[in-house]
Amino acid sequence: MSERPEPDYDFTFKGHVVTVENTKTFASGFQKRVIVIDSAKKDDKYKNPVSFTFTKDHCKDLDGIVEGMEVEVKGFFQGREWTDNRTNETRYFCDHVCYRTPRIISGVASK
């Protein structure tokens, strides 16, 4: 049996885990879970915490990932448009959506 080819991801991001949020379930049944990863090195003057979203069945991919681990995530940019009905102002948002378990570079996964 041959392996499926790896998709063309929009990004790869490496860094240490700042936090892993609990899964949030919305009234519609949609689920999402956020991980924050900082790519800054120890001697960098500024931090670079970036949030990444795992959705639906992929929320469980963050089980065992804990603060301080060095990980790599791959994913896609997902943009959306939103218009405020009160002001008619349109805003644009971008999520970093991941569909694979983070690759652990260093650290030990919790059970």
PDB file of N, CA and C in Angstrom:
ATOM      1  N   MET A   1       0.843  -1.183   0.000  1.00  0.00           N
ATOM      2  CA  MET A   1       0.000   0.000   0.000  1.00  0.00           C
ATOM      3  C   MET A   1       0.888   1.246   0.000  1.00  0.00           C
ATOM      4  N   SER A   2       0.667   2.157  -0.927  1.00  0.00           N
ATOM      5  CA  SER A   2       1.498   3.355  -1.008  1.00  0.00           C
ATOM      6  C   SER A   2       0.931   4.449  -0.119  1.00  0.00           C
ATOM      7  N   GLU A   3       1.825   5.322   0.361  1.00  0.00           N
ATOM      8  CA  GLU A   3       1.398   6.431   1.209  1.00  0.00           C
ATOM      9  C   GLU A   3       0.806   7.537   0.357  1.00  0.00           C
ATOM     10  N   ARG A   4      -0.148   8.257   0.955  1.00  0.00           N
ATOM     11  CA  ARG A   4      -0.710   9.410   0.260  1.00  0.00           C
ATOM     12  C   ARG A   4       0.351  10.502   0.182  1.00  0.00           C
ATOM     13  N   PRO A   5       0.419  11.225  -0.926  1.00  0.00           N
ATOM     14  CA  PRO A   5       1.388  12.324  -1.002  1.00  0.00           C
ATOM     15  C   PRO A   5       1.020  13.434  -0.032  1.00  0.00           C
ATOM     16  N   GLU A   6       2.026  14.101   0.482  1.00  0.00           N
ATOM     17  CA  GLU A   6       1.814  15.227   1.396  1.00  0.00           C
ATOM     18  C   GLU A   6       1.227  16.395   0.613  1.00  0.00           C
ATOM     19  N   PRO A   7       0.170  17.042   1.124  1.00  0.00           N
ATOM     20  CA  PRO A   7      -0.408  18.180   0.409  1.00  0.00           C
ATOM     21  C   PRO A   7       0.548  19.369   0.395  1.00  0.00           C
ATOM     22  N   ASP A   8       0.316  20.296  -0.497  1.00  0.00           N
ATOM     23  CA  ASP A   8       1.100  21.529  -0.547  1.00  0.00           C
ATOM     24  C   ASP A   8       0.565  22.486   0.510  1.00  0.00           C
ATOM     25  N   TYR A   9       1.261  22.564   1.635  1.00  0.00           N
ATOM     26  CA  TYR A   9       0.831  23.446   2.717  1.00  0.00           C
ATOM     27  C   TYR A   9       1.212  24.883   2.405  1.00  0.00           C
ATOM     28  N   ASP A  10       0.457  25.826   2.967  1.00  0.00           N
ATOM     29  CA  ASP A  10       0.774  27.244   2.819  1.00  0.00           C
ATOM     30  C   ASP A  10       1.913  27.660   3.743  1.00  0.00           C
ATOM     31  N   PHE A  11       2.057  26.965   4.882  1.00  0.00           N
ATOM     32  CA  PHE A  11       3.105  27.354   5.826  1.00  0.00           C
ATOM     33  C   PHE A  11       3.586  26.162   6.644  1.00  0.00           C
ATOM     34  N   THR A  12       4.805  26.314   7.156  1.00  0.00           N
ATOM     35  CA  THR A  12       5.385  25.445   8.175  1.00  0.00           C
ATOM     36  C   THR A  12       5.910  26.383   9.248  1.00  0.00           C
ATOM     37  N   PHE A  13       5.619  26.102  10.505  1.00  0.00           N
ATOM     38  CA  PHE A  13       6.009  26.990  11.598  1.00  0.00           C
ATOM     39  C   PHE A  13       6.581  26.150  12.730  1.00  0.00           C
ATOM     40  N   LYS A  14       7.764  26.545  13.218  1.00  0.00           N
ATOM     41  CA  LYS A  14       8.412  25.838  14.321  1.00  0.00           C
ATOM     42  C   LYS A  14       8.588  26.779  15.500  1.00  0.00           C
ATOM     43  N   GLY A  15       8.477  26.216  16.701  1.00  0.00           N
ATOM     44  CA  GLY A  15       8.702  27.006  17.895  1.00  0.00           C
ATOM     45  C   GLY A  15       8.302  26.225  19.128  1.00  0.00           C
ATOM     46  N   HIS A  16       8.303  26.924  20.271  1.00  0.00           N
ATOM     47  CA  HIS A  16       7.916  26.248  21.506  1.00  0.00           C
ATOM     48  C   HIS A  16       6.469  26.598  21.864  1.00  0.00           C
ATOM     49  N   VAL A  17       5.799  25.628  22.451  1.00  0.00           N
ATOM     50  CA  VAL A  17       4.386  25.765  22.789  1.00  0.00           C
ATOM     51  C   VAL A  17       4.232  26.708  23.981  1.00  0.00           C
ATOM     52  N   VAL A  18       3.409  27.728  23.804  1.00  0.00           N
ATOM     53  CA  VAL A  18       3.083  28.662  24.880  1.00  0.00           C
ATOM     54  C   VAL A  18       1.870  28.146  25.644  1.00  0.00           C
ATOM     55  N   THR A  19       0.844  27.721  24.910  1.00  0.00           N
ATOM     56  CA  THR A  19      -0.368  27.192  25.538  1.00  0.00           C
ATOM     57  C   THR A  19      -1.147  26.346  24.538  1.00  0.00           C
ATOM     58  N   VAL A  20      -1.925  25.422  25.073  1.00  0.00           N
ATOM     59  CA  VAL A  20      -2.881  24.648  24.282  1.00  0.00           C
ATOM     60  C   VAL A  20      -4.238  24.829  24.966  1.00  0.00           C
ATOM     61  N   GLU A  21      -5.159  25.445  24.253  1.00  0.00           N
ATOM     62  CA  GLU A  21      -6.483  25.688  24.826  1.00  0.00           C
ATOM     63  C   GLU A  21      -7.330  24.424  24.793  1.00  0.00           C
ATOM     64  N   ASN A  22      -8.349  24.403  25.628  1.00  0.00           N
ATOM     65  CA  ASN A  22      -9.325  23.325  25.586  1.00  0.00           C
ATOM     66  C   ASN A  22     -10.169  23.458  24.325  1.00  0.00           C
ATOM     67  N   THR A  23     -10.757  22.367  23.895  1.00  0.00           N
ATOM     68  CA  THR A  23     -11.640  22.380  22.729  1.00  0.00           C
ATOM     69  C   THR A  23     -12.892  23.187  23.048  1.00  0.00           C
ATOM     70  N   LYS A  24     -13.276  24.057  22.118  1.00  0.00           N
ATOM     71  CA  LYS A  24     -14.508  24.840  22.260  1.00  0.00           C
ATOM     72  C   LYS A  24     -15.530  24.288  21.280  1.00  0.00           C
ATOM     73  N   THR A  25     -16.729  24.025  21.774  1.00  0.00           N
ATOM     74  CA  THR A  25     -17.824  23.540  20.936  1.00  0.00           C
ATOM     75  C   THR A  25     -18.893  24.616  20.895  1.00  0.00           C
ATOM     76  N   PHE A  26     -19.322  24.969  19.687  1.00  0.00           N
ATOM     77  CA  PHE A  26     -20.296  26.021  19.487  1.00  0.00           C
ATOM     78  C   PHE A  26     -21.696  25.428  19.313  1.00  0.00           C
ATOM     79  N   ALA A  27     -22.714  26.266  19.404  1.00  0.00           N
ATOM     80  CA  ALA A  27     -24.105  25.809  19.315  1.00  0.00           C
ATOM     81  C   ALA A  27     -24.368  25.028  18.031  1.00  0.00           C
ATOM     82  N   SER A  28     -23.654  25.359  16.978  1.00  0.00           N
ATOM     83  CA  SER A  28     -23.833  24.677  15.691  1.00  0.00           C
ATOM     84  C   SER A  28     -23.235  23.272  15.693  1.00  0.00           C
ATOM     85  N   GLY A  29     -22.434  22.966  16.738  1.00  0.00           N
ATOM     86  CA  GLY A  29     -21.735  21.685  16.801  1.00  0.00           C
ATOM     87  C   GLY A  29     -20.299  21.776  16.315  1.00  0.00           C
ATOM     88  N   PHE A  30     -19.945  22.910  15.719  1.00  0.00           N
ATOM     89  CA  PHE A  30     -18.575  23.120  15.248  1.00  0.00           C
ATOM     90  C   PHE A  30     -17.615  23.138  16.427  1.00  0.00           C
ATOM     91  N   GLN A  31     -16.453  22.517  16.270  1.00  0.00           N
ATOM     92  CA  GLN A  31     -15.449  22.484  17.325  1.00  0.00           C
ATOM     93  C   GLN A  31     -14.141  23.071  16.822  1.00  0.00           C
ATOM     94  N   LYS A  32     -13.441  23.763  17.734  1.00  0.00           N
ATOM     95  CA  LYS A  32     -12.108  24.245  17.402  1.00  0.00           C
ATOM     96  C   LYS A  32     -11.241  24.229  18.656  1.00  0.00           C
ATOM     97  N   ARG A  33      -9.940  24.117  18.425  1.00  0.00           N
ATOM     98  CA  ARG A  33      -8.969  24.115  19.515  1.00  0.00           C
ATOM     99  C   ARG A  33      -7.750  24.896  19.042  1.00  0.00           C
ATOM    100  N   VAL A  34      -7.229  25.746  19.904  1.00  0.00           N
ATOM    101  CA  VAL A  34      -6.142  26.646  19.530  1.00  0.00           C
ATOM    102  C   VAL A  34      -4.873  26.277  20.282  1.00  0.00           C
ATOM    103  N   ILE A  35      -3.755  26.320  19.549  1.00  0.00           N
ATOM    104  CA  ILE A  35      -2.424  26.177  20.132  1.00  0.00           C
ATOM    105  C   ILE A  35      -1.667  27.457  19.819  1.00  0.00           C
ATOM    106  N   VAL A  36      -0.908  27.961  20.784  1.00  0.00           N
ATOM    107  CA  VAL A  36      -0.077  29.148  20.565  1.00  0.00           C
ATOM    108  C   VAL A  36       1.370  28.694  20.612  1.00  0.00           C
ATOM    109  N   ILE A  37       2.110  29.047  19.554  1.00  0.00           N
ATOM    110  CA  ILE A  37       3.510  28.661  19.416  1.00  0.00           C
ATOM    111  C   ILE A  37       4.336  29.921  19.240  1.00  0.00           C
ATOM    112  N   ASP A  38       5.446  30.016  19.960  1.00  0.00           N
ATOM    113  CA  ASP A  38       6.348  31.168  19.865  1.00  0.00           C
ATOM    114  C   ASP A  38       7.624  30.729  19.153  1.00  0.00           C
ATOM    115  N   SER A  39       7.971  31.417  18.073  1.00  0.00           N
ATOM    116  CA  SER A  39       9.164  31.056  17.307  1.00  0.00           C
ATOM    117  C   SER A  39      10.408  31.804  17.739  1.00  0.00           C
ATOM    118  N   ALA A  40      10.276  32.715  18.713  1.00  0.00           N
ATOM    119  CA  ALA A  40      11.423  33.492  19.165  1.00  0.00           C
ATOM    120  C   ALA A  40      12.460  32.595  19.837  1.00  0.00           C
ATOM    121  N   LYS A  41      13.724  32.912  19.597  1.00  0.00           N
ATOM    122  CA  LYS A  41      14.824  32.210  20.252  1.00  0.00           C
ATOM    123  C   LYS A  41      15.065  32.848  21.623  1.00  0.00           C
ATOM    124  N   LYS A  42      15.818  32.172  22.474  1.00  0.00           N
ATOM    125  CA  LYS A  42      16.044  32.660  23.846  1.00  0.00           C
ATOM    126  C   LYS A  42      16.628  34.068  23.876  1.00  0.00           C
ATOM    127  N   ASP A  43      17.528  34.386  22.942  1.00  0.00           N
ATOM    128  CA  ASP A  43      18.189  35.688  22.968  1.00  0.00           C
ATOM    129  C   ASP A  43      17.489  36.747  22.114  1.00  0.00           C
ATOM    130  N   ASP A  44      16.336  36.415  21.534  1.00  0.00           N
ATOM    131  CA  ASP A  44      15.575  37.396  20.759  1.00  0.00           C
ATOM    132  C   ASP A  44      14.997  38.455  21.678  1.00  0.00           C
ATOM    133  N   LYS A  45      14.994  39.687  21.204  1.00  0.00           N
ATOM    134  CA  LYS A  45      14.476  40.799  22.000  1.00  0.00           C
ATOM    135  C   LYS A  45      12.957  40.743  22.130  1.00  0.00           C
ATOM    136  N   TYR A  46      12.285  40.282  21.081  1.00  0.00           N
ATOM    137  CA  TYR A  46      10.829  40.267  21.081  1.00  0.00           C
ATOM    138  C   TYR A  46      10.288  38.854  20.919  1.00  0.00           C
ATOM    139  N   LYS A  47       9.153  38.592  21.557  1.00  0.00           N
ATOM    140  CA  LYS A  47       8.481  37.304  21.403  1.00  0.00           C
ATOM    141  C   LYS A  47       7.706  37.311  20.085  1.00  0.00           C
ATOM    142  N   ASN A  48       7.362  36.115  19.598  1.00  0.00           N
ATOM    143  CA  ASN A  48       6.576  35.984  18.372  1.00  0.00           C
ATOM    144  C   ASN A  48       5.528  34.893  18.544  1.00  0.00           C
ATOM    145  N   PRO A  49       4.562  35.110  19.473  1.00  0.00           N
ATOM    146  CA  PRO A  49       3.522  34.090  19.675  1.00  0.00           C
ATOM    147  C   PRO A  49       2.490  34.141  18.553  1.00  0.00           C
ATOM    148  N   VAL A  50       2.225  32.992  17.937  1.00  0.00           N
ATOM    149  CA  VAL A  50       1.272  32.901  16.842  1.00  0.00           C
ATOM    150  C   VAL A  50       0.271  31.796  17.179  1.00  0.00           C
ATOM    151  N   SER A  51      -1.022  32.063  16.947  1.00  0.00           N
ATOM    152  CA  SER A  51      -2.037  31.053  17.238  1.00  0.00           C
ATOM    153  C   SER A  51      -2.362  30.249  15.982  1.00  0.00           C
ATOM    154  N   PHE A  52      -2.641  28.963  16.196  1.00  0.00           N
ATOM    155  CA  PHE A  52      -2.995  28.036  15.123  1.00  0.00           C
ATOM    156  C   PHE A  52      -4.252  27.305  15.545  1.00  0.00           C
ATOM    157  N   THR A  53      -5.152  27.078  14.606  1.00  0.00           N
ATOM    158  CA  THR A  53      -6.442  26.483  14.900  1.00  0.00           C
ATOM    159  C   THR A  53      -6.543  25.074  14.336  1.00  0.00           C
ATOM    160  N   PHE A  54      -6.998  24.161  15.175  1.00  0.00           N
ATOM    161  CA  PHE A  54      -7.341  22.801  14.756  1.00  0.00           C
ATOM    162  C   PHE A  54      -8.856  22.702  14.883  1.00  0.00           C
ATOM    163  N   THR A  55      -9.516  22.129  13.879  1.00  0.00           N
ATOM    164  CA  THR A  55     -10.969  22.089  13.882  1.00  0.00           C
ATOM    165  C   THR A  55     -11.498  20.665  13.794  1.00  0.00           C
ATOM    166  N   LYS A  56     -12.751  20.518  14.175  1.00  0.00           N
ATOM    167  CA  LYS A  56     -13.508  19.270  14.067  1.00  0.00           C
ATOM    168  C   LYS A  56     -12.738  18.104  14.681  1.00  0.00           C
ATOM    169  N   ASP A  57     -12.578  17.012  13.931  1.00  0.00           N
ATOM    170  CA  ASP A  57     -11.912  15.813  14.439  1.00  0.00           C
ATOM    171  C   ASP A  57     -10.432  16.038  14.733  1.00  0.00           C
ATOM    172  N   HIS A  58      -9.852  17.111  14.201  1.00  0.00           N
ATOM    173  CA  HIS A  58      -8.429  17.368  14.398  1.00  0.00           C
ATOM    174  C   HIS A  58      -8.119  17.992  15.758  1.00  0.00           C
ATOM    175  N   CYS A  59      -9.147  18.379  16.517  1.00  0.00           N
ATOM    176  CA  CYS A  59      -8.920  18.935  17.858  1.00  0.00           C
ATOM    177  C   CYS A  59      -8.134  17.948  18.724  1.00  0.00           C
ATOM    178  N   LYS A  60      -8.421  16.669  18.579  1.00  0.00           N
ATOM    179  CA  LYS A  60      -7.742  15.646  19.395  1.00  0.00           C
ATOM    180  C   LYS A  60      -6.265  15.511  19.033  1.00  0.00           C
ATOM    181  N   ASP A  61      -5.841  16.061  17.880  1.00  0.00           N
ATOM    182  CA  ASP A  61      -4.434  15.993  17.490  1.00  0.00           C
ATOM    183  C   ASP A  61      -3.529  16.745  18.470  1.00  0.00           C
ATOM    184  N   LEU A  62      -4.128  17.613  19.289  1.00  0.00           N
ATOM    185  CA  LEU A  62      -3.337  18.367  20.271  1.00  0.00           C
ATOM    186  C   LEU A  62      -3.267  17.685  21.623  1.00  0.00           C
ATOM    187  N   ASP A  63      -3.973  16.564  21.789  1.00  0.00           N
ATOM    188  CA  ASP A  63      -3.879  15.811  23.041  1.00  0.00           C
ATOM    189  C   ASP A  63      -2.435  15.384  23.249  1.00  0.00           C
ATOM    190  N   GLY A  64      -1.906  15.624  24.427  1.00  0.00           N
ATOM    191  CA  GLY A  64      -0.536  15.228  24.737  1.00  0.00           C
ATOM    192  C   GLY A  64       0.495  16.299  24.435  1.00  0.00           C
ATOM    193  N   ILE A  65       0.119  17.350  23.725  1.00  0.00           N
ATOM    194  CA  ILE A  65       1.038  18.458  23.450  1.00  0.00           C
ATOM    195  C   ILE A  65       0.958  19.413  24.637  1.00  0.00           C
ATOM    196  N   VAL A  66       2.111  19.771  25.209  1.00  0.00           N
ATOM    197  CA  VAL A  66       2.117  20.586  26.424  1.00  0.00           C
ATOM    198  C   VAL A  66       3.058  21.779  26.283  1.00  0.00           C
ATOM    199  N   GLU A  67       2.846  22.742  27.168  1.00  0.00           N
ATOM    200  CA  GLU A  67       3.646  23.957  27.225  1.00  0.00           C
ATOM    201  C   GLU A  67       5.135  23.612  27.301  1.00  0.00           C
ATOM    202  N   GLY A  68       5.931  24.340  26.529  1.00  0.00           N
ATOM    203  CA  GLY A  68       7.376  24.175  26.562  1.00  0.00           C
ATOM    204  C   GLY A  68       7.932  23.256  25.498  1.00  0.00           C
ATOM    205  N   MET A  69       7.105  22.374  24.940  1.00  0.00           N
ATOM    206  CA  MET A  69       7.567  21.483  23.865  1.00  0.00           C
ATOM    207  C   MET A  69       7.970  22.303  22.658  1.00  0.00           C
ATOM    208  N   GLU A  70       8.951  21.825  21.928  1.00  0.00           N
ATOM    209  CA  GLU A  70       9.270  22.429  20.648  1.00  0.00           C
ATOM    210  C   GLU A  70       8.579  21.589  19.583  1.00  0.00           C
ATOM    211  N   VAL A  71       7.770  22.248  18.754  1.00  0.00           N
ATOM    212  CA  VAL A  71       6.959  21.538  17.766  1.00  0.00           C
ATOM    213  C   VAL A  71       7.028  22.237  16.408  1.00  0.00           C
ATOM    214  N   GLU A  72       6.552  21.510  15.410  1.00  0.00           N
ATOM    215  CA  GLU A  72       6.394  22.065  14.066  1.00  0.00           C
ATOM    216  C   GLU A  72       4.973  21.774  13.617  1.00  0.00           C
ATOM    217  N   VAL A  73       4.306  22.801  13.090  1.00  0.00           N
ATOM    218  CA  VAL A  73       2.973  22.619  12.530  1.00  0.00           C
ATOM    219  C   VAL A  73       2.985  23.028  11.063  1.00  0.00           C
ATOM    220  N   LYS A  74       2.096  22.400  10.303  1.00  0.00           N
ATOM    221  CA  LYS A  74       1.918  22.737   8.892  1.00  0.00           C
ATOM    222  C   LYS A  74       0.443  22.983   8.681  1.00  0.00           C
ATOM    223  N   GLY A  75       0.128  23.913   7.802  1.00  0.00           N
ATOM    224  CA  GLY A  75      -1.282  24.178   7.578  1.00  0.00           C
ATOM    225  C   GLY A  75      -1.542  25.130   6.441  1.00  0.00           C
ATOM    226  N   PHE A  76      -2.741  25.695   6.492  1.00  0.00           N
ATOM    227  CA  PHE A  76      -3.246  26.543   5.425  1.00  0.00           C
ATOM    228  C   PHE A  76      -3.761  27.852   6.002  1.00  0.00           C
ATOM    229  N   PHE A  77      -3.697  28.910   5.201  1.00  0.00           N
ATOM    230  CA  PHE A  77      -4.320  30.176   5.559  1.00  0.00           C
ATOM    231  C   PHE A  77      -5.781  30.100   5.146  1.00  0.00           C
ATOM    232  N   GLN A  78      -6.661  30.536   6.028  1.00  0.00           N
ATOM    233  CA  GLN A  78      -8.087  30.521   5.726  1.00  0.00           C
ATOM    234  C   GLN A  78      -8.644  31.903   6.042  1.00  0.00           C
ATOM    235  N   GLY A  79      -8.984  32.646   4.999  1.00  0.00           N
ATOM    236  CA  GLY A  79      -9.486  34.003   5.172  1.00  0.00           C
ATOM    237  C   GLY A  79     -10.999  34.045   5.138  1.00  0.00           C
ATOM    238  N   ARG A  80     -11.536  35.096   5.726  1.00  0.00           N
ATOM    239  CA  ARG A  80     -12.978  35.295   5.671  1.00  0.00           C
ATOM    240  C   ARG A  80     -13.291  36.784   5.782  1.00  0.00           C
ATOM    241  N   GLU A  81     -14.441  37.123   5.275  1.00  0.00           N
ATOM    242  CA  GLU A  81     -14.936  38.502   5.288  1.00  0.00           C
ATOM    243  C   GLU A  81     -16.128  38.582   6.230  1.00  0.00           C
ATOM    244  N   TRP A  82     -16.226  39.673   6.963  1.00  0.00           N
ATOM    245  CA  TRP A  82     -17.346  39.860   7.880  1.00  0.00           C
ATOM    246  C   TRP A  82     -17.797  41.313   7.800  1.00  0.00           C
ATOM    247  N   THR A  83     -19.098  41.519   7.708  1.00  0.00           N
ATOM    248  CA  THR A  83     -19.648  42.872   7.657  1.00  0.00           C
ATOM    249  C   THR A  83     -20.505  43.108   8.888  1.00  0.00           C
ATOM    250  N   ASP A  84     -20.216  44.195   9.590  1.00  0.00           N
ATOM    251  CA  ASP A  84     -20.989  44.602  10.760  1.00  0.00           C
ATOM    252  C   ASP A  84     -22.289  45.219  10.259  1.00  0.00           C
ATOM    253  N   ASN A  85     -23.403  44.591  10.570  1.00  0.00           N
ATOM    254  CA  ASN A  85     -24.703  45.066  10.093  1.00  0.00           C
ATOM    255  C   ASN A  85     -25.077  46.436  10.636  1.00  0.00           C
ATOM    256  N   ARG A  86     -24.541  46.787  11.793  1.00  0.00           N
ATOM    257  CA  ARG A  86     -24.883  48.081  12.395  1.00  0.00           C
ATOM    258  C   ARG A  86     -24.166  49.233  11.699  1.00  0.00           C
ATOM    259  N   THR A  87     -22.884  49.021  11.351  1.00  0.00           N
ATOM    260  CA  THR A  87     -22.078  50.110  10.773  1.00  0.00           C
ATOM    261  C   THR A  87     -21.793  49.908   9.296  1.00  0.00           C
ATOM    262  N   ASN A  88     -22.107  48.744   8.784  1.00  0.00           N
ATOM    263  CA  ASN A  88     -21.824  48.363   7.393  1.00  0.00           C
ATOM    264  C   ASN A  88     -20.313  48.330   7.109  1.00  0.00           C
ATOM    265  N   GLU A  89     -19.526  48.254   8.170  1.00  0.00           N
ATOM    266  CA  GLU A  89     -18.069  48.159   8.023  1.00  0.00           C
ATOM    267  C   GLU A  89     -17.694  46.707   7.736  1.00  0.00           C
ATOM    268  N   THR A  90     -16.849  46.510   6.731  1.00  0.00           N
ATOM    269  CA  THR A  90     -16.381  45.178   6.372  1.00  0.00           C
ATOM    270  C   THR A  90     -14.985  44.980   6.927  1.00  0.00           C
ATOM    271  N   ARG A  91     -14.784  43.829   7.550  1.00  0.00           N
ATOM    272  CA  ARG A  91     -13.470  43.483   8.107  1.00  0.00           C
ATOM    273  C   ARG A  91     -13.053  42.146   7.540  1.00  0.00           C
ATOM    274  N   TYR A  92     -11.747  41.911   7.532  1.00  0.00           N
ATOM    275  CA  TYR A  92     -11.191  40.672   6.999  1.00  0.00           C
ATOM    276  C   TYR A  92     -10.350  39.994   8.070  1.00  0.00           C
ATOM    277  N   PHE A  93     -10.452  38.679   8.121  1.00  0.00           N
ATOM    278  CA  PHE A  93      -9.751  37.887   9.124  1.00  0.00           C
ATOM    279  C   PHE A  93      -8.987  36.771   8.436  1.00  0.00           C
ATOM    280  N   CYS A  94      -7.941  36.308   9.082  1.00  0.00           N
ATOM    281  CA  CYS A  94      -7.160  35.183   8.558  1.00  0.00           C
ATOM    282  C   CYS A  94      -6.828  34.236   9.706  1.00  0.00           C
ATOM    283  N   ASP A  95      -7.137  32.965   9.523  1.00  0.00           N
ATOM    284  CA  ASP A  95      -6.784  31.932  10.492  1.00  0.00           C
ATOM    285  C   ASP A  95      -5.672  31.073   9.918  1.00  0.00           C
ATOM    286  N   HIS A  96      -4.854  30.542  10.798  1.00  0.00           N
ATOM    287  CA  HIS A  96      -3.831  29.563  10.435  1.00  0.00           C
ATOM    288  C   HIS A  96      -4.403  28.204  10.830  1.00  0.00           C
ATOM    289  N   VAL A  97      -4.908  27.446   9.869  1.00  0.00           N
ATOM    290  CA  VAL A  97      -5.619  26.202  10.146  1.00  0.00           C
ATOM    291  C   VAL A  97      -4.711  25.005   9.869  1.00  0.00           C
ATOM    292  N   CYS A  98      -4.624  24.105  10.864  1.00  0.00           N
ATOM    293  CA  CYS A  98      -3.759  22.926  10.755  1.00  0.00           C
ATOM    294  C   CYS A  98      -4.601  21.662  10.715  1.00  0.00           C
ATOM    295  N   TYR A  99      -4.116  20.674   9.979  1.00  0.00           N
ATOM    296  CA  TYR A  99      -4.850  19.419   9.830  1.00  0.00           C
ATOM    297  C   TYR A  99      -4.004  18.195  10.154  1.00  0.00           C
ATOM    298  N   ARG A 100      -2.909  18.374  10.836  1.00  0.00           N
ATOM    299  CA  ARG A 100      -2.055  17.246  11.197  1.00  0.00           C
ATOM    300  C   ARG A 100      -1.563  17.422  12.618  1.00  0.00           C
ATOM    301  N   THR A 101      -1.300  16.296  13.265  1.00  0.00           N
ATOM    302  CA  THR A 101      -0.718  16.344  14.595  1.00  0.00           C
ATOM    303  C   THR A 101       0.623  17.068  14.521  1.00  0.00           C
ATOM    304  N   PRO A 102       0.888  18.020  15.433  1.00  0.00           N
ATOM    305  CA  PRO A 102       2.182  18.711  15.419  1.00  0.00           C
ATOM    306  C   PRO A 102       3.332  17.710  15.544  1.00  0.00           C
ATOM    307  N   ARG A 103       4.401  17.955  14.794  1.00  0.00           N
ATOM    308  CA  ARG A 103       5.598  17.127  14.905  1.00  0.00           C
ATOM    309  C   ARG A 103       6.386  17.611  16.112  1.00  0.00           C
ATOM    310  N   ILE A 104       6.665  16.725  17.041  1.00  0.00           N
ATOM    311  CA  ILE A 104       7.418  17.077  18.254  1.00  0.00           C
ATOM    312  C   ILE A 104       8.897  17.070  17.917  1.00  0.00           C
ATOM    313  N   ILE A 105       9.563  18.214  18.139  1.00  0.00           N
ATOM    314  CA  ILE A 105      10.996  18.338  17.904  1.00  0.00           C
ATOM    315  C   ILE A 105      11.752  18.020  19.185  1.00  0.00           C
ATOM    316  N   SER A 106      11.277  18.550  20.296  1.00  0.00           N
ATOM    317  CA  SER A 106      11.868  18.219  21.598  1.00  0.00           C
ATOM    318  C   SER A 106      10.804  18.341  22.676  1.00  0.00           C
ATOM    319  N   GLY A 107      11.003  17.610  23.750  1.00  0.00           N
ATOM    320  CA  GLY A 107      10.018  17.561  24.820  1.00  0.00           C
ATOM    321  C   GLY A 107       9.326  16.228  24.784  1.00  0.00           C
ATOM    322  N   VAL A 108       8.611  15.938  25.822  1.00  0.00           N
ATOM    323  CA  VAL A 108       7.930  14.647  25.920  1.00  0.00           C
ATOM    324  C   VAL A 108       6.443  14.898  26.003  1.00  0.00           C
ATOM    325  N   ALA A 109       5.678  14.187  25.181  1.00  0.00           N
ATOM    326  CA  ALA A 109       4.227  14.321  25.203  1.00  0.00           C
ATOM    327  C   ALA A 109       3.664  13.800  26.504  1.00  0.00           C
ATOM    328  N   SER A 110       2.623  14.468  26.993  1.00  0.00           N
ATOM    329  CA  SER A 110       1.970  13.975  28.204  1.00  0.00           C
ATOM    330  C   SER A 110       0.963  12.900  27.801  1.00  0.00           C
ATOM    331  N   LYS A 111       0.543  12.129  28.783  1.00  0.00           N
ATOM    332  CA  LYS A 111      -0.419  11.061  28.490  1.00  0.00           C
ATOM    333  C   LYS A 111      -1.803  11.437  28.916  1.00  0.00           C
TER     334      LYS A 111
END
